[in-house]
Coordinates of C-alpha atoms and ligand atoms in Angstrom, one line a residue:
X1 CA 0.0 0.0 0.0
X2 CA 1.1 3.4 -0.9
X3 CA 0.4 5.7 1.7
X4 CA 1.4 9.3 -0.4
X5 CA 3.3 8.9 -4.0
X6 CA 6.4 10.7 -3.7
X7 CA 7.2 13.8 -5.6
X8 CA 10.5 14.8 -6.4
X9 CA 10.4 18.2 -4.5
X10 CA 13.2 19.7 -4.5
X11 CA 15.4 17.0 -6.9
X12 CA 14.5 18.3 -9.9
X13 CA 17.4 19.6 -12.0
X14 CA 16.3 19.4 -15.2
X15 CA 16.9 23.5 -16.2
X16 CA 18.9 24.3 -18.9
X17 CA 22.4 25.5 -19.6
X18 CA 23.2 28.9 -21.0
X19 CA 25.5 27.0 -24.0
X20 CA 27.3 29.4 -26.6
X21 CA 26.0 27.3 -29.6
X22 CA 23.2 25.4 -29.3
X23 CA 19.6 26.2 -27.7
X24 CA 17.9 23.7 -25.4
X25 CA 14.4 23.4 -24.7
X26 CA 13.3 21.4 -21.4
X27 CA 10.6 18.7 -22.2
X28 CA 9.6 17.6 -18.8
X29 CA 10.9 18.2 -15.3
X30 CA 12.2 15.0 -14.7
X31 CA 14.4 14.6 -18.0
X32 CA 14.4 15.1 -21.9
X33 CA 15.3 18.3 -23.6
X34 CA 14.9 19.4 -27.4
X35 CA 17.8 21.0 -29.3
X36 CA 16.3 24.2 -31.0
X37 CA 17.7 24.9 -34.4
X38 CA 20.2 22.3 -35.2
X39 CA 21.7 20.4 -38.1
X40 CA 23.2 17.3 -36.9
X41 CA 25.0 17.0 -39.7
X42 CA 26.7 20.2 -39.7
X43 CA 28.1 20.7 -35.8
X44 CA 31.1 22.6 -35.1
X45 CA 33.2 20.6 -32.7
X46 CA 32.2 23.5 -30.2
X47 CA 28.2 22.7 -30.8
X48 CA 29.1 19.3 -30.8
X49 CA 30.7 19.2 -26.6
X50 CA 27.4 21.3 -26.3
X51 CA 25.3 18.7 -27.4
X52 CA 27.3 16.0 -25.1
X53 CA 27.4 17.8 -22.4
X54 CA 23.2 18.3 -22.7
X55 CA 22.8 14.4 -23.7
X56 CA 24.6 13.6 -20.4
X57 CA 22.5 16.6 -18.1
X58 CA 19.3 15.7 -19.7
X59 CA 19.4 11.6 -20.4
X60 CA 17.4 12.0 -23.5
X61 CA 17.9 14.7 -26.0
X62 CA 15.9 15.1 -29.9
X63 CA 16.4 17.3 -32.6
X64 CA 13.2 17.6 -35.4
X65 CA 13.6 18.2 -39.0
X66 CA 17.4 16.7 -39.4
X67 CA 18.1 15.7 -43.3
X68 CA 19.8 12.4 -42.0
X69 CA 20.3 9.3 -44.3
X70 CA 22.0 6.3 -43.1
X71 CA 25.6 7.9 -44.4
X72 CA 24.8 11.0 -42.5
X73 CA 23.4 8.9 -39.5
X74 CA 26.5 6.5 -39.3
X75 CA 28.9 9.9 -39.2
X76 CA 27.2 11.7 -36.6
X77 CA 27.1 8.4 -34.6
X78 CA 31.2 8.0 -34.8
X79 CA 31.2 11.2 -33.3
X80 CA 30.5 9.8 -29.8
X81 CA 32.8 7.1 -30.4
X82 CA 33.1 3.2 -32.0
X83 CA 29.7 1.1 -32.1
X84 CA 28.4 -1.2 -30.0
X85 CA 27.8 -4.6 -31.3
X86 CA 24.6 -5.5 -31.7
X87 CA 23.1 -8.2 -30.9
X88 CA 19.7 -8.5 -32.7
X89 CA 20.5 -7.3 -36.3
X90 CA 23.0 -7.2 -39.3
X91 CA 21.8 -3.6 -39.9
X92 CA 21.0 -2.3 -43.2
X93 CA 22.5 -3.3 -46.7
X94 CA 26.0 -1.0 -46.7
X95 CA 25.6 0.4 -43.0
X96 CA 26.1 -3.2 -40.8
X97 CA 25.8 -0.7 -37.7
X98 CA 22.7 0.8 -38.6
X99 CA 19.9 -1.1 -37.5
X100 CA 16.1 -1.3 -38.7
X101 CA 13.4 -1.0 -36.4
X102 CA 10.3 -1.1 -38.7
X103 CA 6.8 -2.5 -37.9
X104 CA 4.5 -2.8 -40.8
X105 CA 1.3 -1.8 -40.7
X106 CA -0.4 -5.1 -41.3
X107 CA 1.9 -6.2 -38.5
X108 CA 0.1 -6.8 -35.1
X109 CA 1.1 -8.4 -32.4
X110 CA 0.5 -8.4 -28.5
X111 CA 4.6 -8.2 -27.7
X112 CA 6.2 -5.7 -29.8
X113 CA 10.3 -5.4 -29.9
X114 CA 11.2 -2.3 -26.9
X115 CA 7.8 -2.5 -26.4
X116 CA 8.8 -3.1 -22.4
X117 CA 11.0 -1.0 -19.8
X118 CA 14.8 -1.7 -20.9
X119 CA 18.0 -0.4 -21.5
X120 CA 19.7 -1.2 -24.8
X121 CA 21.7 -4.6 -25.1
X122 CA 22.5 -4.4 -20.7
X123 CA 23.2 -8.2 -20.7
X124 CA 26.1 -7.6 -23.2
X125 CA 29.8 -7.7 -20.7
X126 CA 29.9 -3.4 -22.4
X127 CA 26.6 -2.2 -22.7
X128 CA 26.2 0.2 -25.8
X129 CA 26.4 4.0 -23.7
X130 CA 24.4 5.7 -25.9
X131 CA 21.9 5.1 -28.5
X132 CA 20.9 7.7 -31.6
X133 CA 17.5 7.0 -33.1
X134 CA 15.7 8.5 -36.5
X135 CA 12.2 8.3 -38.0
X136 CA 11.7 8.1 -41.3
X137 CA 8.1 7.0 -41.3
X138 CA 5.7 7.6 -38.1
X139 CA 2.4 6.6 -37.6
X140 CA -0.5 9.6 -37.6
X141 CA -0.8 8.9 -33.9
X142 CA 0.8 6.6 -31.5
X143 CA 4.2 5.3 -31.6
X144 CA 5.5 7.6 -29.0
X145 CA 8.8 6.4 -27.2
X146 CA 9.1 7.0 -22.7
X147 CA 11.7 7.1 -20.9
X148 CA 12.6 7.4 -17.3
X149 CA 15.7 8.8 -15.3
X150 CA 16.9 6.1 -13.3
X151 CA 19.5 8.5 -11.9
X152 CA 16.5 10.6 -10.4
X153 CA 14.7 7.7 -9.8
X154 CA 17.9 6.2 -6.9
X155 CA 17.9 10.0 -5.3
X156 CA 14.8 9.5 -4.5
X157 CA 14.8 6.2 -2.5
X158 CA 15.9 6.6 1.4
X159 CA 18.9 6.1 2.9
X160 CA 18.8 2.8 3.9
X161 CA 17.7 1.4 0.4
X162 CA 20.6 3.2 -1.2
X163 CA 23.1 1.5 1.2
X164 CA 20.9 -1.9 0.4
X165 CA 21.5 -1.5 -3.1
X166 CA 24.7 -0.5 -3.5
X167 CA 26.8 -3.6 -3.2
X168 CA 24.7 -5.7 -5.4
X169 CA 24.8 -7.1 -8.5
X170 CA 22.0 -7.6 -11.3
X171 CA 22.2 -10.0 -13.6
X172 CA 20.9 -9.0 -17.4
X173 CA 19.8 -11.7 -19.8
X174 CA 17.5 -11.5 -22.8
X175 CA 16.2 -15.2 -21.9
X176 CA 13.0 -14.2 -20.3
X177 CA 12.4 -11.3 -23.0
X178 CA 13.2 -14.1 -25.8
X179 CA 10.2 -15.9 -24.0
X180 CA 7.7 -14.0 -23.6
X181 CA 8.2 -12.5 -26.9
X182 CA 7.7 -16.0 -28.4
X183 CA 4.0 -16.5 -26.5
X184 CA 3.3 -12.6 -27.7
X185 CA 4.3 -13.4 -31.2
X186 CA 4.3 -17.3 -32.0
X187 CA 7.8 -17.0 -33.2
X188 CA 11.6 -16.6 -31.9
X189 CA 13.2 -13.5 -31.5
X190 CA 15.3 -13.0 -33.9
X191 CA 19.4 -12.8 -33.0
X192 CA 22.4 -11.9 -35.3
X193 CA 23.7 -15.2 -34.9
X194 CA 23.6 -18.2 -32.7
X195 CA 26.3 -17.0 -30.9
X196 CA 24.5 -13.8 -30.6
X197 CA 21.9 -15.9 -28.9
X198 CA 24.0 -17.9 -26.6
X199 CA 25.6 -14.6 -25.1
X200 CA 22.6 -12.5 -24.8
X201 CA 20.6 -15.8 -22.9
X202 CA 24.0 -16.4 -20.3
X203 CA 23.9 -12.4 -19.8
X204 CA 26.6 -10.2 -17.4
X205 CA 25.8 -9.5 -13.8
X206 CA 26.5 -5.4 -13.2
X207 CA 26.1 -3.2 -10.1
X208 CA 22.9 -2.4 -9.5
X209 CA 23.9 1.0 -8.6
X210 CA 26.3 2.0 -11.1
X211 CA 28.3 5.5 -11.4
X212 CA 28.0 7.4 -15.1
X213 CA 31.7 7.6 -16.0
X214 CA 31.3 11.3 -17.7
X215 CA 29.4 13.2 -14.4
X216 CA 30.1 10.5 -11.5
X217 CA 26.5 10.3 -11.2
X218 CA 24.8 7.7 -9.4
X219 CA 21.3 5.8 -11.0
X220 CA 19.6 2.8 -11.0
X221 CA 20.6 -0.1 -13.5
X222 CA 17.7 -2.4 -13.7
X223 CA 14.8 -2.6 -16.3
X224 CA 11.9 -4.5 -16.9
X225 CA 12.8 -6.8 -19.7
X226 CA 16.4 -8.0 -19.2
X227 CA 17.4 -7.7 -15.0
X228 CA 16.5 -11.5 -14.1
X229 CA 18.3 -12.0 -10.9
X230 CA 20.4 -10.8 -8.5
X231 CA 23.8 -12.4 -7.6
X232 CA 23.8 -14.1 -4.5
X233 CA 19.9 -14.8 -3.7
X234 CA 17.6 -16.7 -4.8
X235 CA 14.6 -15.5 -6.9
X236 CA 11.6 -15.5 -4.6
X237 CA 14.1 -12.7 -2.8
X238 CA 15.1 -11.0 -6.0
X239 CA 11.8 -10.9 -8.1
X240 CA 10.0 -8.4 -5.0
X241 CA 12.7 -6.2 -5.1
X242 CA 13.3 -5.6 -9.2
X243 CA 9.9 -5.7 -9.7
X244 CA 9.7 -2.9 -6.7
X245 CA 12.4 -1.1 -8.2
X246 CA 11.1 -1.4 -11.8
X247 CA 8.2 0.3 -10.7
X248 CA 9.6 2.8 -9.0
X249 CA 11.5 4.2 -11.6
X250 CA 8.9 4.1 -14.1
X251 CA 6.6 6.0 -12.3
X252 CA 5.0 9.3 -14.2
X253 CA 6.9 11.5 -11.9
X254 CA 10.4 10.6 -13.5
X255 CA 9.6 10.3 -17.1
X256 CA 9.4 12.0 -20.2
X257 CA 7.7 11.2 -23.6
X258 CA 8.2 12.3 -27.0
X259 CA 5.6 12.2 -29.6
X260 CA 7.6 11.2 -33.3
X261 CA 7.5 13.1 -36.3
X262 CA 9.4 12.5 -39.4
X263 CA 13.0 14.1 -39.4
X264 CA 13.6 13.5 -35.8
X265 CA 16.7 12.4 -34.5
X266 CA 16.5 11.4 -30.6
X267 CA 19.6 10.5 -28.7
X268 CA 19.7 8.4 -24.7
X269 CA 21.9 7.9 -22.3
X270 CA 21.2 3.8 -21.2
X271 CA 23.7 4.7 -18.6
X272 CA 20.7 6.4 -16.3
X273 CA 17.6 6.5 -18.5
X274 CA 14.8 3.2 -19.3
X275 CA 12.9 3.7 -22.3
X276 CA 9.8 1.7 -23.7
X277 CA 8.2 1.9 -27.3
X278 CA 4.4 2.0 -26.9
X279 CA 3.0 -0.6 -29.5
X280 CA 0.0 1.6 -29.9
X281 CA -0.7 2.0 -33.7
X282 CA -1.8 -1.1 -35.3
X283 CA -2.9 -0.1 -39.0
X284 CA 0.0 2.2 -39.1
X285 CA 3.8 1.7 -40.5
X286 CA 6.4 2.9 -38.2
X287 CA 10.1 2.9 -40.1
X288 CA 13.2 3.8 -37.7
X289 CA 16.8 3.6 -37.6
X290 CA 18.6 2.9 -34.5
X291 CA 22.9 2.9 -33.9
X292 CA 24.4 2.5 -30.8
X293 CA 27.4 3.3 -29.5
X294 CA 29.8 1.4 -27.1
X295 CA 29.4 1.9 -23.5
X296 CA 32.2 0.5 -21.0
X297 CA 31.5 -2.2 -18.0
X298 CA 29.4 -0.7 -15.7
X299 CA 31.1 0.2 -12.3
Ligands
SIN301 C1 14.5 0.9 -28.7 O1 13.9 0.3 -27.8 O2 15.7 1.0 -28.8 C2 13.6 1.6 -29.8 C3 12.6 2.5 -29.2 C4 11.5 2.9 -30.2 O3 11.4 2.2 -31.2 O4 10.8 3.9 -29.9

């Protein structure tokens, strides 16, 4: 029983910075921010530290009306650094790093790729640090993408939970999302390879609590889809508390949610942000383009 929800009084720093070059817009209190007048394609090196610097401050940052293709998309990814590996996909014909996510509209289906609380590829030993995604074909309504600050989301538990949490390890797997996706859909998930498959199902345990290597700050690293277990206890003593914390950080008060239109370019930080695909818009196509980039081992 909840006796009051709490608010965030008081913890949220989701203000802008006065930056020379760019202009950034808030898009809720708890996280998310739009970059006013920018080409992607076109940043000055100065624009660019700008546009890092907001990424890491605001977890999830977008851009509308960019004139990306997947040339243009792949060369503003490499300037964050190398690409992750990715597990699920060969990417596009030409680009390998550039990855499809495109639902058809004919395609329905109760269990929809993203379509729960995760950050990207966590079960891998480096999870990708950022991710850069680009709409090319949105549906009329629907289709919007959430996320959540998980780094909000651990300043507001208590004392004691912190000190709980801290030591512990979560272990990521995408066996239980592999499942559940087969009863949604009738078929497998599909993986790069078999090896890809192999590695995602035996998963990497990572601190639960884990420190962003660029601010120092602290979040939550545990989702919906891929945290199975935690090392050392068994799961009717894991289970309560992931599926406490999942719901704590996905509460309304530390989200943000961004409605799609074509051109837009949206970049998160899966170091401190969970983000969900709603799969809301059957009868509609959807046609997006996803990189990531590497991450390190969490710590
Ligand atoms: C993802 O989960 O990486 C994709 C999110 C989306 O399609 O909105």
């Amino acid at each position: 029983m909840r006796e009051v929800r709490l608010s965030p009084a008081g913890e949220y720093d989701n203000a802008p910075r006065p930056y020379a070059h760019i202009t950034v817009r808030p898009l809720a209190s708890a996280m998310g921010a739009e970059l006013m007048g920018v080409d992607l394609a076109n940043l000055t090196d100065a624009a660019f530290a700008e546009v890092q610097d907001a990424l890491w401050r605001h977890k999830m940052i977008f851009a509308r009306d960019q004139q990306l293709d997947h040339a243009a998309h792949e060369a503003f990814a490499l300037r964050w650094g190398p690409f992750a590996p990715d597990a699920y996909t060969h990417g596009v014909p030409g680009h390998a790093n550039v990855q499809p996510l495109i639902k058809e509209a004919d395609h329905r289906s109760k269990g929809l790729f993203g379509s729960g609380w995760h950050t990207d590829s966590p079960f891998l030993p480096e999870p990708p640090g950022m991710t850069i995604l680009r709409a090319v074909e949105v549906p009329p309504w629907g289709g919007d993408t959430v996320w959540a600050n998980t780094a909000l989301a651990y300043r507001m538990l208590s004392p004691g939970m912190q000190a709980m949490l801290r030591p512990l390890k979560v272990r990521m797997s995408a066996r239980n999302n592999a499942f559940t996706q087969k009863q949604a859909d009738g078929k497998e998930l599909s993986f790069a390879s078999e090896a890809a498959r192999e590695a995602a199902f035996a998963g990497n345990a990572h601190p639960l609590v884990r420190s962003h290597p660029m601010t120092g700050e602290l979040s939550l690293y545990v989702d919906e889809v891929y945290a199975v277990g935690i090392d050392g206890m068994t799961t009717a003593e894991s289970r309560p508390l992931l599926d406490f914390l999942c719901q704590h950080i996905t509460q309304h008060h530390f989200t943000c949610r961004l409605r799609w239109d074509v051109g837009m370019v949206a970049m998160w930080d899966n170091r401190s942000a969970l983000h969900l695909a709603a799969n809301d818009y059957d009868g509609f196509r959807r046609e997006m383009y996803r990189t990531t980039m590497a991450g390190e081992r969490p710590a």
